[in-house]
DNA sequence: CCCGACTATTGGCAAAGTGTCAATAGAGCG
DNA sequence: CGCTCTATTGACACTTTGCCAATAGTCGGG
């Protein structure tokens, strides 16, 4: 992998080094569980001394969370302008865009999507929640609804559904893309418009 | 907590000891993250030597998964008989039953529900998947639909939604119970009946 | 062009945690 | 009463983590 005799020590600007480490480390966490990757391995992959990881991120865990944070976030760019279409069509186009994104950036997004952590891993849960909230806001914006707290709570809930549907479609093949699109469109529409009785 | 001079060594049947350890350890994992609990602490809580944990479960991780497995499973008993009602009503009653269960057994179920782990934590993901599949089967049975693979895949997907809606309702208070019930009923009905176009 | 200060980076240390294994000691049976 | 079986223990070896003082790039002033 990395040449055994790594190049001489290079001195980078802190911000640059931070990013470089995160990027160098990402593939490791994509492939293997948190506990299976040692600080030594992380440092080796980034081509730095072990101590530097603690220096920049505090702890191994914090680096992990940083990587997750940047892997989970739904890519926001390139959302088409849908303002002229009727609501149901706007929702459908948005869901279609999400499915395409999942297909493309997918591997890292869907597998992450799968879940937060459970029980005590509240730190990771927080990161996932934050990402879901972000996705909810993006979705509301895309379909042209106001960013009301109640609406956002509902959309946040559907984020979990989007992820699990994507897993059924992409990883298990138990749903077709069209089915996924139909189901998600109807559900999001339902969550976004159903009044409190 | 535990008296420093723990009672003399007690000799139990393997199966009994297994269960005793799992139960003794559960509250620890309910309160704190996996990594924050050491084998020493687990052993102390169960009143046994550290080595015994490895003897019975192989590794610390395996004990953890065992605890999760038994915490996640949706309680199956006491499902009312709904066979006389029309489908939509059967779905509604079933969702209502689930919400009540979440409210009761909730703390451990909902928080677990939140999710699996991500990326590489495939072992935990497997446990959660298994639980979702189990829940899907129970739900199909309760609402009186055949256990078709395609249907089950769809219900499995909604399991994630049920969990996240419960979290919005119980932990954040952003949804009322009635709203949750309405939304889940409609969605499950949708997933259970919508034909492939 | 060289020197000195600043700080990014390193390498080794000490504490903590995990898994293994041979030795110990309950419990039932002849 | 002593023997065997095996649940249980305690100590050992190894890995991993976080910390800290020492090292060495890089930039600015003389």
Tab-separated table of C-alpha atoms (C1' of nucleotides) in Angstrom:
chain	number	residue	atom	x	y	z
A	1	UNK	CA	0.000	0.000	0.000
A	2	UNK	CA	1.810	2.989	1.331
A	3	UNK	CA	5.485	2.792	0.548
A	4	UNK	CA	7.143	1.442	3.672
A	5	UNK	CA	9.673	4.238	3.650
A	6	UNK	CA	7.217	7.072	3.716
A	7	UNK	CA	8.469	10.343	2.382
A	8	UNK	CA	10.223	12.708	4.713
A	9	UNK	CA	8.054	14.588	7.109
A	10	UNK	CA	5.960	17.164	5.353
A	11	UNK	CA	4.653	20.214	7.109
A	12	UNK	CA	1.169	21.343	6.121
A	13	UNK	CA	-1.158	24.036	7.258
A	14	UNK	CA	-3.391	22.724	10.066
A	15	UNK	CA	-6.579	23.012	8.055
A	16	UNK	CA	-5.061	21.240	5.088
A	17	UNK	CA	-3.687	18.492	7.245
A	18	UNK	CA	-7.061	18.010	8.913
A	19	UNK	CA	-8.792	17.491	5.615
A	20	UNK	CA	-6.028	15.291	4.276
A	21	UNK	CA	-6.294	12.972	7.257
A	22	UNK	CA	-10.064	12.772	7.006
A	23	UNK	CA	-9.913	11.893	3.328
A	24	UNK	CA	-7.108	9.406	3.784
A	25	UNK	CA	-9.004	7.665	6.520
A	26	UNK	CA	-12.459	7.582	4.993
A	27	UNK	CA	-12.027	4.395	2.936
A	28	UNK	CA	-10.929	2.495	6.012
A	29	UNK	CA	-14.139	3.296	7.855
A	30	UNK	CA	-16.188	2.579	4.772
A	31	UNK	CA	-14.861	-0.930	4.713
A	32	UNK	CA	-14.524	-1.889	8.344
A	33	UNK	CA	-16.119	-1.353	11.744
A	34	UNK	CA	-14.922	1.378	14.027
A	35	UNK	CA	-13.356	-0.961	16.531
A	36	UNK	CA	-11.431	-2.950	13.972
A	37	UNK	CA	-9.399	0.003	12.844
A	38	UNK	CA	-6.586	1.014	15.156
A	39	UNK	CA	-5.111	4.455	15.517
A	40	UNK	CA	-1.876	3.026	14.174
A	41	UNK	CA	-3.609	2.000	10.979
A	42	UNK	CA	-5.327	5.328	10.612
A	43	UNK	CA	-2.046	7.159	11.041
A	44	UNK	CA	-0.328	4.861	8.561
A	45	UNK	CA	-3.038	5.450	5.972
A	46	UNK	CA	-2.648	9.184	6.363
A	47	UNK	CA	1.112	8.956	6.380
A	48	UNK	CA	1.519	10.676	9.723
A	49	UNK	CA	2.593	9.776	13.226
A	50	UNK	CA	0.029	8.369	15.607
A	51	UNK	CA	0.305	11.304	17.890
A	52	UNK	CA	-0.845	13.696	15.219
A	53	UNK	CA	-4.287	12.210	15.160
A	54	UNK	CA	-4.808	12.970	18.802
A	55	UNK	CA	-3.306	16.372	18.261
A	56	UNK	CA	-5.813	17.302	15.587
A	57	UNK	CA	-8.923	15.437	16.597
A	58	UNK	CA	-8.517	14.859	20.288
A	59	UNK	CA	-9.426	11.205	20.218
A	60	UNK	CA	-9.843	8.414	17.750
A	61	UNK	CA	-13.568	8.629	18.270
A	62	UNK	CA	-13.677	12.278	17.311
A	63	UNK	CA	-11.926	11.605	14.039
A	64	UNK	CA	-14.438	8.872	13.348
A	65	UNK	CA	-17.358	11.199	13.989
A	66	UNK	CA	-15.805	13.795	11.730
A	67	UNK	CA	-15.560	11.299	8.901
A	68	UNK	CA	-19.150	10.211	9.461
A	69	UNK	CA	-20.384	13.758	9.505
A	70	UNK	CA	-18.923	14.422	6.107
A	71	UNK	CA	-20.069	11.095	4.681
A	72	UNK	CA	-23.653	11.329	5.779
A	73	UNK	CA	-24.555	14.751	4.558
A	74	UNK	CA	-26.870	14.701	1.574
A	75	UNK	CA	-25.201	16.483	-1.337
A	76	UNK	CA	-27.047	19.752	-1.703
A	77	UNK	CA	-25.878	21.055	-5.030
A	78	UNK	CA	-27.542	20.650	-8.380
A	79	UNK	CA	-31.070	20.567	-7.110
A	80	UNK	CA	-33.180	21.418	-10.160
A	81	UNK	CA	-35.612	24.303	-10.041
A	82	UNK	CA	-39.128	22.979	-9.707
A	83	UNK	CA	-41.034	26.088	-8.786
A	84	UNK	CA	-43.384	25.949	-11.773
A	85	UNK	CA	-44.732	22.484	-11.206
A	86	UNK	CA	-47.680	21.370	-9.079
A	87	UNK	CA	-46.836	20.022	-5.627
A	88	UNK	CA	-47.189	16.304	-6.296
A	89	UNK	CA	-44.910	16.582	-9.288
A	90	UNK	CA	-42.382	18.583	-7.306
A	91	UNK	CA	-42.295	15.883	-4.681
A	92	UNK	CA	-41.868	13.194	-7.284
A	93	UNK	CA	-39.007	14.994	-8.978
A	94	UNK	CA	-37.310	15.554	-5.657
A	95	UNK	CA	-37.586	11.905	-4.703
A	96	UNK	CA	-36.271	10.973	-8.111
A	97	UNK	CA	-33.320	13.244	-7.572
A	98	UNK	CA	-32.647	11.639	-4.202
A	99	UNK	CA	-32.771	8.154	-5.665
A	100	UNK	CA	-30.302	9.150	-8.336
A	101	UNK	CA	-28.040	10.647	-5.726
A	102	UNK	CA	-28.283	7.469	-3.681
A	103	UNK	CA	-27.371	5.453	-6.745
A	104	UNK	CA	-24.362	7.619	-7.458
A	105	UNK	CA	-22.872	8.782	-4.200
A	106	UNK	CA	-24.766	5.850	-2.858
A	107	UNK	CA	-22.381	3.329	-1.441
A	108	UNK	CA	-21.298	5.696	1.258
A	109	UNK	CA	-24.621	7.379	1.681
A	110	UNK	CA	-27.013	4.483	1.724
A	111	UNK	CA	-24.936	2.288	3.948
A	112	UNK	CA	-24.550	5.133	6.335
A	113	UNK	CA	-28.178	5.845	5.973
A	114	UNK	CA	-28.991	2.426	7.156
A	115	UNK	CA	-28.803	3.706	10.579
A	116	UNK	CA	-27.677	5.552	13.497
A	117	UNK	CA	-26.165	3.654	16.256
A	118	UNK	CA	-28.125	2.323	19.073
A	119	UNK	CA	-28.321	2.601	22.776
A	120	UNK	CA	-25.476	4.470	24.195
A	121	UNK	CA	-23.766	5.533	21.010
A	122	UNK	CA	-25.461	8.824	21.455
A	123	UNK	CA	-22.619	10.713	19.874
A	124	UNK	CA	-23.124	8.989	16.580
A	125	UNK	CA	-26.854	9.239	16.930
A	126	UNK	CA	-26.435	12.989	17.186
A	127	UNK	CA	-24.496	13.111	13.956
A	128	UNK	CA	-27.130	11.086	12.166
A	129	UNK	CA	-29.923	13.210	13.574
A	130	UNK	CA	-28.187	16.317	12.392
A	131	UNK	CA	-27.860	14.855	8.921
A	132	UNK	CA	-31.524	13.867	8.850
A	133	UNK	CA	-32.526	17.323	9.887
A	134	UNK	CA	-30.372	18.769	7.151
A	135	UNK	CA	-31.946	16.437	4.605
A	136	UNK	CA	-35.407	17.414	5.818
A	137	UNK	CA	-34.640	21.073	5.313
A	138	UNK	CA	-33.276	20.456	1.829
A	139	UNK	CA	-36.328	18.458	0.907
A	140	UNK	CA	-38.740	21.078	2.168
A	141	UNK	CA	-36.865	23.677	0.202
A	142	UNK	CA	-36.853	21.566	-2.932
A	143	UNK	CA	-40.566	20.897	-2.877
A	144	UNK	CA	-41.244	24.504	-2.026
A	145	UNK	CA	-42.864	24.227	1.383
A	146	UNK	CA	-42.182	26.535	4.310
A	147	UNK	CA	-39.621	25.434	6.882
A	148	UNK	CA	-42.118	24.956	9.681
A	149	UNK	CA	-40.901	23.040	12.773
A	150	UNK	CA	-43.816	20.639	12.575
A	151	UNK	CA	-43.274	19.963	8.920
A	152	UNK	CA	-39.602	19.471	9.452
A	153	UNK	CA	-40.232	16.936	12.194
A	154	UNK	CA	-42.375	14.986	9.788
A	155	UNK	CA	-39.870	15.126	6.981
A	156	UNK	CA	-37.135	14.111	9.382
A	157	UNK	CA	-39.102	10.994	10.156
A	158	UNK	CA	-39.375	10.146	6.491
A	159	UNK	CA	-35.611	10.399	6.121
A	160	UNK	CA	-35.324	7.067	7.854
A	161	UNK	CA	-37.830	5.601	5.440
A	162	UNK	CA	-35.943	6.930	2.445
A	163	UNK	CA	-32.814	5.246	3.659
A	164	UNK	CA	-34.371	1.892	4.364
A	165	UNK	CA	-36.201	1.900	1.046
A	166	UNK	CA	-32.916	2.632	-0.690
A	167	UNK	CA	-31.353	-0.288	1.085
A	168	UNK	CA	-34.111	-2.630	-0.042
A	169	UNK	CA	-33.702	-1.375	-3.567
A	170	UNK	CA	-29.920	-1.076	-3.911
A	171	UNK	CA	-28.575	-3.692	-1.566
A	172	UNK	CA	-31.212	-6.383	-1.573
A	173	UNK	CA	-32.937	-5.879	-4.870
A	174	UNK	CA	-36.323	-6.479	-3.283
A	175	UNK	CA	-37.758	-3.307	-4.761
A	176	UNK	CA	-37.418	-1.823	-8.220
A	177	UNK	CA	-36.435	1.773	-8.666
A	178	UNK	CA	-39.922	2.590	-9.905
A	179	UNK	CA	-41.586	1.014	-6.917
A	180	UNK	CA	-39.283	2.883	-4.603
A	181	UNK	CA	-40.036	6.129	-6.362
A	182	UNK	CA	-43.792	5.592	-6.203
A	183	UNK	CA	-43.839	4.616	-2.574
A	184	UNK	CA	-41.582	7.414	-1.423
A	185	UNK	CA	-43.439	10.020	-3.427
A	186	UNK	CA	-46.785	9.054	-1.963
A	187	UNK	CA	-45.434	8.843	1.556
A	188	UNK	CA	-43.635	12.153	1.536
A	189	UNK	CA	-46.677	13.781	-0.002
A	190	UNK	CA	-48.738	12.284	2.767
A	191	UNK	CA	-46.428	13.463	5.508
A	192	UNK	CA	-46.098	16.915	4.013
A	193	UNK	CA	-49.778	17.622	3.502
A	194	UNK	CA	-51.921	15.577	5.890
A	195	UNK	CA	-53.595	17.876	8.362
A	196	UNK	CA	-53.895	17.199	12.048
A	197	UNK	CA	-57.359	15.872	12.588
B	1	UNK	CA	-22.757	-0.806	44.234
B	2	UNK	CA	-21.787	-4.418	44.417
B	3	UNK	CA	-20.264	-5.258	47.782
B	4	UNK	CA	-16.494	-5.164	47.337
B	5	UNK	CA	-16.123	-8.567	48.845
B	6	UNK	CA	-18.455	-10.373	46.511
B	7	UNK	CA	-19.954	-13.538	47.859
B	8	UNK	CA	-18.068	-16.763	47.481
B	9	UNK	CA	-17.961	-18.243	44.037
B	10	UNK	CA	-21.261	-19.726	43.019
B	11	UNK	CA	-21.496	-22.478	40.485
B	12	UNK	CA	-24.463	-22.282	38.089
B	13	UNK	CA	-25.613	-24.254	35.133
B	14	UNK	CA	-24.141	-22.811	31.953
B	15	UNK	CA	-27.475	-21.754	30.503
B	16	UNK	CA	-28.529	-20.111	33.736
B	17	UNK	CA	-25.253	-18.281	34.015
B	18	UNK	CA	-25.521	-17.063	30.431
B	19	UNK	CA	-28.902	-15.511	31.050
B	20	UNK	CA	-27.857	-14.098	34.391
B	21	UNK	CA	-24.905	-12.300	32.821
B	22	UNK	CA	-27.010	-10.918	29.993
B	23	UNK	CA	-29.599	-9.552	32.395
B	24	UNK	CA	-27.010	-8.143	34.777
B	25	UNK	CA	-25.275	-6.378	31.948
B	26	UNK	CA	-28.260	-4.982	30.087
B	27	UNK	CA	-28.721	-1.809	32.150
B	28	UNK	CA	-25.111	-0.852	31.556
B	29	UNK	CA	-25.545	-0.896	27.802
B	30	UNK	CA	-28.842	0.897	28.062
B	31	UNK	CA	-27.129	3.792	29.747
B	32	UNK	CA	-23.754	4.010	28.081
B	33	UNK	CA	-22.032	3.452	24.743
B	34	UNK	CA	-20.437	0.153	23.908
B	35	UNK	CA	-16.923	1.473	24.082
B	36	UNK	CA	-17.351	3.157	27.420
B	37	UNK	CA	-18.096	-0.069	29.218
B	38	UNK	CA	-15.104	-2.236	29.959
B	39	UNK	CA	-15.076	-5.970	30.361
B	40	UNK	CA	-14.048	-5.425	33.958
B	41	UNK	CA	-17.188	-3.424	34.591
B	42	UNK	CA	-19.398	-5.968	32.885
B	43	UNK	CA	-17.902	-8.745	34.949
B	44	UNK	CA	-18.287	-6.734	38.143
B	45	UNK	CA	-21.950	-6.037	37.379
B	46	UNK	CA	-22.563	-9.731	36.870
B	47	UNK	CA	-20.505	-10.677	39.909
B	48	UNK	CA	-18.137	-12.953	38.003
B	49	UNK	CA	-14.522	-12.983	36.938
B	50	UNK	CA	-13.564	-11.232	33.715
B	51	UNK	CA	-12.484	-14.466	32.147
B	52	UNK	CA	-15.944	-15.936	32.411
B	53	UNK	CA	-17.333	-13.455	29.946
B	54	UNK	CA	-14.948	-14.583	27.280
B	55	UNK	CA	-15.629	-18.156	28.225
B	56	UNK	CA	-19.360	-17.841	27.647
B	57	UNK	CA	-19.602	-15.304	24.867
B	58	UNK	CA	-16.252	-15.443	23.151
B	59	UNK	CA	-15.681	-11.732	23.089
B	60	UNK	CA	-17.000	-8.603	24.656
B	61	UNK	CA	-18.579	-7.725	21.333
B	62	UNK	CA	-20.514	-10.976	21.202
B	63	UNK	CA	-22.008	-10.372	24.609
B	64	UNK	CA	-23.039	-6.909	23.461
B	65	UNK	CA	-24.749	-8.301	20.372
B	66	UNK	CA	-26.538	-10.859	22.503
B	67	UNK	CA	-27.922	-8.129	24.734
B	68	UNK	CA	-29.002	-6.104	21.723
B	69	UNK	CA	-30.684	-9.065	20.125
B	70	UNK	CA	-32.867	-9.579	23.132
B	71	UNK	CA	-33.592	-5.877	23.571
B	72	UNK	CA	-34.635	-5.166	20.023
B	73	UNK	CA	-37.180	-7.845	19.397
B	74	UNK	CA	-40.732	-6.572	19.210
B	75	UNK	CA	-42.830	-8.254	21.900
B	76	UNK	CA	-45.080	-10.648	20.067
B	77	UNK	CA	-47.599	-11.659	22.656
B	78	UNK	CA	-51.030	-10.226	23.242
B	79	UNK	CA	-51.758	-9.278	19.691
B	80	UNK	CA	-55.534	-8.908	19.561
B	81	UNK	CA	-57.566	-10.855	17.032
B	82	UNK	CA	-58.622	-8.585	14.207
B	83	UNK	CA	-59.786	-11.053	11.618
B	84	UNK	CA	-63.325	-9.696	11.426
B	85	UNK	CA	-62.461	-6.117	10.587
B	86	UNK	CA	-61.850	-4.525	7.190
B	87	UNK	CA	-58.225	-4.145	6.167
B	88	UNK	CA	-57.787	-0.425	6.885
B	89	UNK	CA	-59.155	-0.890	10.368
B	90	UNK	CA	-56.913	-3.896	10.966
B	91	UNK	CA	-53.914	-1.828	10.019
B	92	UNK	CA	-54.962	1.008	12.283
B	93	UNK	CA	-55.472	-1.276	15.255
B	94	UNK	CA	-52.120	-2.903	14.654
B	95	UNK	CA	-50.344	0.437	14.508
B	96	UNK	CA	-52.134	1.460	17.649
B	97	UNK	CA	-50.930	-1.675	19.350
B	98	UNK	CA	-47.367	-0.952	18.256
B	99	UNK	CA	-47.533	2.591	19.565
B	100	UNK	CA	-48.759	1.351	22.903
B	101	UNK	CA	-45.993	-1.190	23.015
B	102	UNK	CA	-43.467	1.520	22.196
B	103	UNK	CA	-44.862	3.626	24.986
B	104	UNK	CA	-44.580	0.800	27.458
B	105	UNK	CA	-41.564	-1.300	26.631
B	106	UNK	CA	-40.519	1.828	24.848
B	107	UNK	CA	-37.401	3.219	26.364
B	108	UNK	CA	-35.387	0.219	25.364
B	109	UNK	CA	-37.237	-0.473	22.186
B	110	UNK	CA	-37.467	2.940	20.656
B	111	UNK	CA	-33.953	3.965	21.403
B	112	UNK	CA	-32.697	0.756	19.986
B	113	UNK	CA	-34.995	1.174	17.110
B	114	UNK	CA	-33.261	4.346	16.239
B	115	UNK	CA	-30.916	2.360	14.263
B	116	UNK	CA	-28.199	0.010	13.575
B	117	UNK	CA	-24.679	1.060	13.396
B	118	UNK	CA	-23.239	2.328	10.239
B	119	UNK	CA	-20.645	1.439	7.750
B	120	UNK	CA	-18.634	-1.452	8.828
B	121	UNK	CA	-20.583	-2.354	11.900
B	122	UNK	CA	-22.197	-5.029	9.871
B	123	UNK	CA	-22.574	-7.301	12.840
B	124	UNK	CA	-24.922	-4.942	14.614
B	125	UNK	CA	-26.654	-4.079	11.359
B	126	UNK	CA	-27.395	-7.761	10.961
B	127	UNK	CA	-29.041	-7.901	14.358
B	128	UNK	CA	-31.201	-4.906	13.592
B	129	UNK	CA	-32.126	-6.267	10.174
B	130	UNK	CA	-33.157	-9.504	11.750
B	131	UNK	CA	-35.357	-7.653	14.218
B	132	UNK	CA	-36.943	-5.575	11.456
B	133	UNK	CA	-37.677	-8.681	9.484
B	134	UNK	CA	-39.258	-10.242	12.536
B	135	UNK	CA	-41.377	-7.143	13.083
B	136	UNK	CA	-42.441	-7.178	9.443
B	137	UNK	CA	-43.599	-10.759	9.736
B	138	UNK	CA	-45.538	-10.020	12.900
B	139	UNK	CA	-47.194	-7.044	11.285
B	140	UNK	CA	-48.200	-8.960	8.177
B	141	UNK	CA	-49.654	-11.634	10.358
B	142	UNK	CA	-51.530	-9.139	12.501
B	143	UNK	CA	-53.143	-7.372	9.579
B	144	UNK	CA	-53.922	-10.673	7.927
B	145	UNK	CA	-51.891	-10.482	4.766
B	146	UNK	CA	-49.885	-13.354	3.270
B	147	UNK	CA	-46.192	-13.557	4.068
B	148	UNK	CA	-45.024	-12.782	0.567
B	149	UNK	CA	-41.327	-11.904	0.118
B	150	UNK	CA	-42.195	-8.720	-1.727
B	151	UNK	CA	-44.653	-7.639	0.908
B	152	UNK	CA	-42.228	-8.417	3.630
B	153	UNK	CA	-39.546	-6.304	2.001
B	154	UNK	CA	-41.955	-3.396	1.971
B	155	UNK	CA	-42.998	-3.842	5.562
B	156	UNK	CA	-39.376	-4.153	6.571
B	157	UNK	CA	-38.783	-0.755	5.060
B	158	UNK	CA	-41.622	0.751	7.041
B	159	UNK	CA	-40.123	-0.606	10.248
B	160	UNK	CA	-37.530	2.149	10.058
B	161	UNK	CA	-40.290	4.700	9.669
B	162	UNK	CA	-42.175	3.374	12.640
B	163	UNK	CA	-39.090	3.762	14.771
B	164	UNK	CA	-38.272	7.265	13.660
B	165	UNK	CA	-41.872	8.393	14.061
B	166	UNK	CA	-41.847	6.973	17.574
B	167	UNK	CA	-38.711	8.906	18.317
B	168	UNK	CA	-40.291	12.149	17.119
B	169	UNK	CA	-43.308	11.423	19.223
B	170	UNK	CA	-41.789	10.043	22.420
B	171	UNK	CA	-38.415	11.655	22.635
B	172	UNK	CA	-38.897	15.002	20.961
B	173	UNK	CA	-42.582	15.611	21.324
B	174	UNK	CA	-42.837	16.965	17.797
B	175	UNK	CA	-45.741	14.706	16.947
B	176	UNK	CA	-48.809	13.794	18.927
B	177	UNK	CA	-49.802	10.211	19.373
B	178	UNK	CA	-52.802	10.731	17.105
B	179	UNK	CA	-50.745	12.227	14.352
B	180	UNK	CA	-48.285	9.378	14.589
B	181	UNK	CA	-51.097	6.873	14.422
B	182	UNK	CA	-52.685	8.513	11.381
B	183	UNK	CA	-49.475	8.832	9.465
B	184	UNK	CA	-48.283	5.324	10.162
B	185	UNK	CA	-51.628	3.795	9.357
B	186	UNK	CA	-51.820	5.487	5.998
B	187	UNK	CA	-48.239	4.679	5.131
B	188	UNK	CA	-48.379	1.017	6.056
B	189	UNK	CA	-51.640	0.704	4.179
B	190	UNK	CA	-49.966	2.283	1.197
B	191	UNK	CA	-46.954	-0.013	1.338
B	192	UNK	CA	-49.078	-3.070	1.882
B	193	UNK	CA	-51.530	-2.524	-0.935
B	194	UNK	CA	-50.059	-0.347	-3.668
B	195	UNK	CA	-49.620	-2.396	-6.816
B	196	UNK	CA	-46.542	-2.259	-8.995
B	197	UNK	CA	-47.418	-0.040	-11.896
C	1	DC	C1'	21.899	35.125	2.589
C	2	DC	C1'	21.882	33.547	7.247
C	3	DC	C1'	19.844	33.347	11.904
C	4	DG	C1'	16.114	32.845	15.194
C	5	DA	C1'	11.389	32.169	16.491
C	6	DC	C1'	7.279	29.733	15.865
C	7	DT	C1'	4.843	25.600	15.626
C	8	DA	C1'	3.681	21.307	12.936
C	9	DT	C1'	5.248	16.836	13.634
C	10	DT	C1'	7.438	12.984	15.666
C	11	DG	C1'	8.641	9.005	18.819
C	12	DG	C1'	8.559	6.890	23.068
C	13	DC	C1'	6.070	6.308	27.689
C	14	DA	C1'	2.553	4.853	30.909
C	15	DA	C1'	-2.039	3.393	31.780
C	16	DA	C1'	-5.951	0.669	30.393
C	17	DG	C1'	-8.245	-3.016	28.133
C	18	DT	C1'	-8.813	-7.627	25.966
C	19	DG	C1'	-8.315	-12.526	25.300
C	20	DT	C1'	-6.007	-16.932	26.746
C	21	DC	C1'	-4.767	-20.660	29.713
C	22	DA	C1'	-3.441	-23.477	33.402
C	23	DA	C1'	-4.874	-23.912	38.090
C	24	DT	C1'	-8.751	-23.963	41.619
C	25	DA	C1'	-12.812	-25.543	43.800
C	26	DG	C1'	-18.041	-26.612	43.829
C	27	DA	C1'	-21.212	-30.678	43.161
C	28	DG	C1'	-22.774	-35.125	42.206
C	29	DC	C1'	-21.774	-40.209	42.202
C	30	DG	C1'	-19.951	-44.699	43.263
D	1	DC	C1'	-15.347	-40.649	51.946
D	2	DG	C1'	-12.801	-39.898	47.868
D	3	DC	C1'	-13.028	-39.322	42.780
D	4	DT	C1'	-14.219	-37.183	38.616
D	5	DC	C1'	-16.162	-33.571	35.985
D	6	DT	C1'	-16.345	-28.974	34.790
D	7	DA	C1'	-17.749	-24.128	36.132
D	8	DT	C1'	-14.979	-20.520	37.656
D	9	DT	C1'	-11.010	-17.955	38.764
D	10	DG	C1'	-6.577	-15.164	38.574
D	11	DA	C1'	-2.476	-14.033	36.363
D	12	DC	C1'	0.062	-13.282	31.974
D	13	DA	C1'	1.058	-11.402	27.332
D	14	DC	C1'	-0.246	-8.510	23.888
D	15	DT	C1'	-2.525	-4.539	21.732
D	16	DT	C1'	-4.216	0.004	21.882
D	17	DT	C1'	-4.864	4.656	23.424
D	18	DG	C1'	-3.659	9.315	24.850
D	19	DC	C1'	0.115	12.325	26.474
D	20	DC	C1'	4.316	14.997	26.435
D	21	DA	C1'	8.834	16.559	25.700
D	22	DA	C1'	11.974	16.689	21.891
D	23	DT	C1'	12.706	17.478	16.806
D	24	DA	C1'	12.764	19.863	12.540
D	25	DG	C1'	10.331	22.451	8.700
D	26	DT	C1'	9.207	27.273	7.328
D	27	DC	C1'	8.933	32.035	7.403
D	28	DG	C1'	10.399	36.816	8.590
D	29	DG	C1'	13.893	40.130	10.150
D	30	DG	C1'	18.600	41.682	10.127
